[in-house]
Every structure is written in C-alpha cells, then in structure tokens.
Coordinates of C-alpha atoms in Angstrom, one line a residue:
X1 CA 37.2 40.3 -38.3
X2 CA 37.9 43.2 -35.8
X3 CA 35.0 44.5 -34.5
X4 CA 34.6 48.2 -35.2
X5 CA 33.4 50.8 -32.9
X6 CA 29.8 51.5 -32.8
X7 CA 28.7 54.8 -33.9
X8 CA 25.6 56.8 -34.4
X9 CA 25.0 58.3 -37.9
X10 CA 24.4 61.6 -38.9
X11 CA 20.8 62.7 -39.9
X12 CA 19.9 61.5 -43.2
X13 CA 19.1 63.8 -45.8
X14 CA 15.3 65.5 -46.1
X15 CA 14.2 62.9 -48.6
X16 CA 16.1 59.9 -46.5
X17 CA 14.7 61.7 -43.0
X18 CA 12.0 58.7 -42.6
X19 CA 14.6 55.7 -43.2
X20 CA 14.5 53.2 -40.2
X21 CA 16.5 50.4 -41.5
X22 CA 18.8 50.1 -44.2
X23 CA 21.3 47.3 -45.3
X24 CA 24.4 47.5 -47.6
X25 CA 25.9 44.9 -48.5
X26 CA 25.6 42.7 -45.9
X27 CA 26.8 39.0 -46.2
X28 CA 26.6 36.4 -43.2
X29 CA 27.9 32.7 -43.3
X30 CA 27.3 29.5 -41.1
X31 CA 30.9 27.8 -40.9
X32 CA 31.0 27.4 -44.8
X33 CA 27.6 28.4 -45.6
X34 CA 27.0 31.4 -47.1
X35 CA 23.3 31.9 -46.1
X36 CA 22.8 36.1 -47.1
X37 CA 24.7 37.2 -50.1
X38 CA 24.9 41.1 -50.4
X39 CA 21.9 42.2 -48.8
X40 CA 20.7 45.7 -49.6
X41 CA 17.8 46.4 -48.1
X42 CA 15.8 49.8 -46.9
X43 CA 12.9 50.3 -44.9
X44 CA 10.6 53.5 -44.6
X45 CA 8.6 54.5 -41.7
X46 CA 5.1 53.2 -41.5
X47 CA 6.6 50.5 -44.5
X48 CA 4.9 46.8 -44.4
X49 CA 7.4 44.1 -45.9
X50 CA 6.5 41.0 -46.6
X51 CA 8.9 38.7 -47.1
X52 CA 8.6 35.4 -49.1
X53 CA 10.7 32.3 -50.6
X54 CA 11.9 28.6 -50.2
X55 CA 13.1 27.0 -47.1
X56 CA 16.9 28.2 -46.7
X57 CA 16.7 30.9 -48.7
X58 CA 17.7 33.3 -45.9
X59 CA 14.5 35.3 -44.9
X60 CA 14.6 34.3 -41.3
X61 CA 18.2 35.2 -41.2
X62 CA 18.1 38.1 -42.3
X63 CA 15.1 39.4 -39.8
X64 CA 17.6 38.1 -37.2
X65 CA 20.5 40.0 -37.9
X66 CA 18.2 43.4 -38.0
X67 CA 18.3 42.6 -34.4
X68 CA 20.8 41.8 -33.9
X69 CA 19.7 37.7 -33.2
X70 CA 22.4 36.8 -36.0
X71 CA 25.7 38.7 -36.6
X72 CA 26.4 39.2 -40.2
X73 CA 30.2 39.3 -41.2
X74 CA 30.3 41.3 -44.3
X75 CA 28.7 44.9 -44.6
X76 CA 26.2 47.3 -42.5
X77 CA 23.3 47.3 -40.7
X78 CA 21.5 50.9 -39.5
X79 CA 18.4 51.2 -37.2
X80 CA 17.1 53.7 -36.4
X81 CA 20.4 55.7 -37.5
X82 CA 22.2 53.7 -35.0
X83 CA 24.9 50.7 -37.2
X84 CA 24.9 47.3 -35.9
X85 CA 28.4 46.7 -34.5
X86 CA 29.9 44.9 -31.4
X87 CA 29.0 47.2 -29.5
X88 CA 26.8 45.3 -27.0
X89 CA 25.1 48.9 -25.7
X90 CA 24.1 49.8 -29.4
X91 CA 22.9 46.1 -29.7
X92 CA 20.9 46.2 -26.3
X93 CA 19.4 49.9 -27.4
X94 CA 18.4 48.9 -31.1
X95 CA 16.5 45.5 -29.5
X96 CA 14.3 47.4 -27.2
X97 CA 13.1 49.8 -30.3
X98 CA 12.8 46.3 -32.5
X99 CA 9.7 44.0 -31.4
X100 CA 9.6 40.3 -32.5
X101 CA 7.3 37.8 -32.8
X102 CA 8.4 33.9 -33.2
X103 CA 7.2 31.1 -35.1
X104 CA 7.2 29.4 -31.9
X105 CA 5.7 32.0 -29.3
X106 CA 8.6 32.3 -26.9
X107 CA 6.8 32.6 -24.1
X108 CA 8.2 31.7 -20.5
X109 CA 6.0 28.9 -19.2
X110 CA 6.8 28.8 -15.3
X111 CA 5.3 33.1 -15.9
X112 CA 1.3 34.2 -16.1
X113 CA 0.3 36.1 -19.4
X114 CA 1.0 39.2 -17.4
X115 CA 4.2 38.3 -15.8
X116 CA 5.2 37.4 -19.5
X117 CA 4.2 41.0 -20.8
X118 CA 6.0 43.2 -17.7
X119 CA 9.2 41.3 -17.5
X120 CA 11.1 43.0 -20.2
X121 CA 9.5 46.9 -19.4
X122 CA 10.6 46.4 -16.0
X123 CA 13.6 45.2 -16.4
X124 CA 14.8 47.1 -19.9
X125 CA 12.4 50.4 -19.8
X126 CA 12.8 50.7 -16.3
X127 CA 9.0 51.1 -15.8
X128 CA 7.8 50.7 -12.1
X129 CA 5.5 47.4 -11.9
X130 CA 2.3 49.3 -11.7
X131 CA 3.1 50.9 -14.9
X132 CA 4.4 48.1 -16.3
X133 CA 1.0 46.1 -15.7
X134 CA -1.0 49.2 -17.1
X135 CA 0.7 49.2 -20.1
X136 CA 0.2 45.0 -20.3
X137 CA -3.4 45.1 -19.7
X138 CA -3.6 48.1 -22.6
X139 CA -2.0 45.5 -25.1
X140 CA -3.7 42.2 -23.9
X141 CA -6.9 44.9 -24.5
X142 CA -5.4 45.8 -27.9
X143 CA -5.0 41.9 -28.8
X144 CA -8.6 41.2 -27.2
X145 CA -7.2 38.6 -24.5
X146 CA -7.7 40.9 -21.1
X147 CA -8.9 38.0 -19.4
X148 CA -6.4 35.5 -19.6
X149 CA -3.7 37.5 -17.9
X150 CA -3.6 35.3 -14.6
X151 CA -3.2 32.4 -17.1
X152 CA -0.3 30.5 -17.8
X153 CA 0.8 30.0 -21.8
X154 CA -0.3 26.0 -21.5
X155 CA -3.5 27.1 -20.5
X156 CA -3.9 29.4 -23.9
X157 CA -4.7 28.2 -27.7
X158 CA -2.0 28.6 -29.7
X159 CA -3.6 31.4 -31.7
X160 CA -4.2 33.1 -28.1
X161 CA 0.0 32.3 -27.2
X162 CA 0.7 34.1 -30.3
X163 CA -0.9 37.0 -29.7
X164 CA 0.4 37.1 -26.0
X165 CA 3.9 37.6 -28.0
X166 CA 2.6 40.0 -30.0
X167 CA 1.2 42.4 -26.9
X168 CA 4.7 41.6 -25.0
X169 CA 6.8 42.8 -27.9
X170 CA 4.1 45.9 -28.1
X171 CA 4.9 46.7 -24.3
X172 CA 8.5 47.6 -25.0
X173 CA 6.8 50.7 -27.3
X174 CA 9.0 49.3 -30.2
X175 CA 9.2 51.7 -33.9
X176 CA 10.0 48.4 -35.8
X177 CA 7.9 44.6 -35.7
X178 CA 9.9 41.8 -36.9
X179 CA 7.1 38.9 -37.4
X180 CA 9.0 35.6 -38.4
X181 CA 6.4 33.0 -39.9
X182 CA 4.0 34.2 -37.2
X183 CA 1.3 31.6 -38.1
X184 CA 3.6 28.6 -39.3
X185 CA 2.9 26.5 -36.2
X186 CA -0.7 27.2 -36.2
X187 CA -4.1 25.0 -36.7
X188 CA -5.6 26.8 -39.8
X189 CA -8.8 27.9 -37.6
X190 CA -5.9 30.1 -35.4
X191 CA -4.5 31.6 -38.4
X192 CA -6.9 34.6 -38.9
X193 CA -7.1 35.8 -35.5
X194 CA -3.1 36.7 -35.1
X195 CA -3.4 38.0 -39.3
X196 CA -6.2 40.1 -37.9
X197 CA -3.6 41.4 -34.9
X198 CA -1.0 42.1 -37.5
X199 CA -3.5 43.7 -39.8
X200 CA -4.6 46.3 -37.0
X201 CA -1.2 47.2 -36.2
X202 CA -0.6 47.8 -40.2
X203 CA -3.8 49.7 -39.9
X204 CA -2.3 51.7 -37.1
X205 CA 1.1 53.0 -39.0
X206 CA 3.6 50.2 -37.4
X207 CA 6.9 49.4 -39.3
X208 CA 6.9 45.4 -40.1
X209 CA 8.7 42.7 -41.8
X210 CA 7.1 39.7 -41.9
X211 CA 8.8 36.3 -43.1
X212 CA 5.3 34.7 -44.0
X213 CA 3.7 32.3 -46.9
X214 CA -0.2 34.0 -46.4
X215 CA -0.5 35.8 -49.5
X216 CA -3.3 37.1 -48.8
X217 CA -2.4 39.1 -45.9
X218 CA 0.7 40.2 -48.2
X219 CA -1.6 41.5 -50.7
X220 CA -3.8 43.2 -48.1
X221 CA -0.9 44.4 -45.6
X222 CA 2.2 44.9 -47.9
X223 CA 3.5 48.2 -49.2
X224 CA 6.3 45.8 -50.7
X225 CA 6.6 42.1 -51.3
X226 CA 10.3 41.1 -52.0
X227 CA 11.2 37.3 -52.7
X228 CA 14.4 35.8 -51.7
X229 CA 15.9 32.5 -52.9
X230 CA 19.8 30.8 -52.2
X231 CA 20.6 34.1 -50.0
X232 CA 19.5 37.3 -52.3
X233 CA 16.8 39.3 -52.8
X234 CA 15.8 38.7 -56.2
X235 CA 12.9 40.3 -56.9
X236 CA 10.9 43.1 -54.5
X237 CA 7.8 44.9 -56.3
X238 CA 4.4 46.5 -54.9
X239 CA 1.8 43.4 -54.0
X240 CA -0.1 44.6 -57.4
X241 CA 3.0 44.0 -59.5
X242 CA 4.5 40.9 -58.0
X243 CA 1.5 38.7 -58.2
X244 CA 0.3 39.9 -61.2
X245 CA 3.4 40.8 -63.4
X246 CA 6.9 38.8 -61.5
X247 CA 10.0 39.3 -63.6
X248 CA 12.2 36.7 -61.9
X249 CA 12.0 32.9 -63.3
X250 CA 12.4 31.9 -60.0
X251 CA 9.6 34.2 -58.8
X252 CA 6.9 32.9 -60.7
X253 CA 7.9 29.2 -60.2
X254 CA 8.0 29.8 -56.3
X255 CA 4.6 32.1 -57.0
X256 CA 3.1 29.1 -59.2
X257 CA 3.7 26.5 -56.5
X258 CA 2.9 28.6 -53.9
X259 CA -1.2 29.4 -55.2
X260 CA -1.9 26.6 -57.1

C-alpha cells in the first residue's frame, strides 16, 4: 500500500474539541493473520479505558499501533489531531506525547534508575541534564522510589522496575499512558503498589488505556471497559453496566471465567 502523506487535521468541532485519539476502521494483519478487524475506537481527554479479553484477541495490538509500535494497513489513526501515516516526523512527534508502560519493564540494564528516566528528555525534549534530572527525581518522588535512583534495574523488585517505567514514560510530559498488562509479570504482593501508581495518575486527570485482567482496578479506574475477542471490539459499556448487565455471549463467558 502507498504510503500517504502525513497531515494534521483541522480542529474538531466544539463537542469533538476534547478528542485525543480516534480510530476508523482500522485493520492490521501479520502475514495472513488478520489480528484487528475494523477498529473504531475514540478517546476523550481525562478518559480511563480498560481494556479486556482472551489471549490473541488483539488488545496489545492495538495499544501498539496508537503509537505507532505496530503499523496497521487498513484505515486511520489520529492523536492528538495529528493521523498516523509514514511519515516518520509525525510518528516521532505523536510517541513523545504517548507514554508506555510494558509488561516487561523495558528498562536499560547497563543505566542507573536515573540514567533510565533522563535518557529520552534529553535526547527527544531537548532538556539540558540538570533539567532533565529535576524532572526524574520529581517522578521517582511521584512513584515514591527517590532513593533508588543510583540503583541499577537488577538491584530493584519487580514492582519497584515497574514503576521506574512508569516515572520514565511521565518524564517525557506525555497527554496519553498506554499501560499494556502492567502487572502480568508480577508476584501478587507487587501488584498493588504499581495499581496504586496507575490509580493516582487516574486520580490526577491522565488519559490511559490499559490492556489489564485486574477487575478491580477497572471497576475503580475505568470511565469505560470495552472487551475484545478474534480482533473486534465487541462490547464496551461503563464498569457499572459491563459487570453487572454484559450483552455480548462472549462477554459474560470471558466475564464468568474471568471472576469465578
């Protein structure tokens, strides 16, 4: 497919002036595969998504083609009014304003905490290093690990690794956290202290997906829980509704393995 020129879209209409993402129609294969099936998708400002389903049912893809991770093939992508093309300066400038957080940290061993937090300001926001390391040590403060900053990641918990990625993503002073099954690789007794990160930045207005199975945080955190199985989003409600009242067949069987 030829790649089209990037462009920046008008401003939306007064009732649309708050829309930060939106997807239309967007497909995306692996060889064969078809792995998103006409995706249409928008996010407000200050919106918490939580997004749930089987293994291979395309939630981690689709996180990664908002930035840009994953190209999708078929349809469009807008962030921040800016489409998702080819366009590798549209790319780079919709990745610094879109934070995420791994399953598996992502953190640069041979680097201290620090060094690991003021890479990407430095080099991306053009921040000098002192202001770099102020705004590290204001996020390490923020995810209550100050004093591991001379550490290396093998020296940190898991728990502690994952909320090192969480202040790193926070330095880049992104308007949109991706969290993709945050806590999957975690002990159970590490699982509350990155769930109680996440919850203060909900707390604090941030725009999130999260790709997660703890329900509980969905029915705390979420503005929106939508459920996605072979590809498609087939079913999104408000936390009340879902749990309580899921239209989808597929929903409540996922729903009735998932809490009982």
């Amino acid at each position: 497919m030829s790649a089209l020129q990037s462009r920046t879209l008008e401003p939306a209409a007064d009732n649309r002036a708050e829309l930060v993402i939106r997807m239309v129609g967007v497909q995306k294969w692996y060889g064969d595969f078809q792995v998103l099936r006409d995706i249409d998708l928008e996010v407000q400002r200050s919106e918490r998504i939580v997004i749930c389903g089987p293994s291979g049912s395309g939630k981690s893809t689709l996180l990664r083609c908002i930035n840009r991770l994953e190209e999708h093939q078929q349809g469009q992508i807008v962030v921040n009014r800016a489409e998702l093309t080819a366009d590798m300066r549209r790319i780079d400038a919709v990745r610094r304003d879109v934070g995420m957080v791994f399953q598996h940290f992502n953190l640069f061993p041979h680097l201290t905490i620090l060094e690991n937090c003021t890479l990407a300001p430095v080099w991306s926001r053009k921040y000098t290093p002192k202001e770099a390391k102020e705004v590290a040590m204001s996020y390490l403060e923020r995810v209550r690990i100050p004093e591991q900053a001379n550490k290396y990641p093998s020296q940190l918990s898991g728990g502690q690794q994952q909320r090192v990625a969480i202040a790193r993503a926070l330095c880049m002073g992104p308007k949109v956290m991706l969290f993709d099954e945050p806590t999957s690789a975690l002990d159970p007794e590490m699982v509350k202290e990155v769930l109680d990160t996440m919850v203060s930045l909900a707390d604090d207005g941030m725009t999130m997906l999260s790709v997660t199975h703890e329900m509980n945080f969905a029915r705390q955190v979420a503005n929106r829980v939508i459920f996605m199985d072979q590809g498609t989003i087939v079913e999104q409600a408000e936390p009340k509704e879902f749990f309580g009242n899921p239209k989808h067949e597929r929903t409540k069987l996922f729903l009735s393995q998932l809490l009982h």
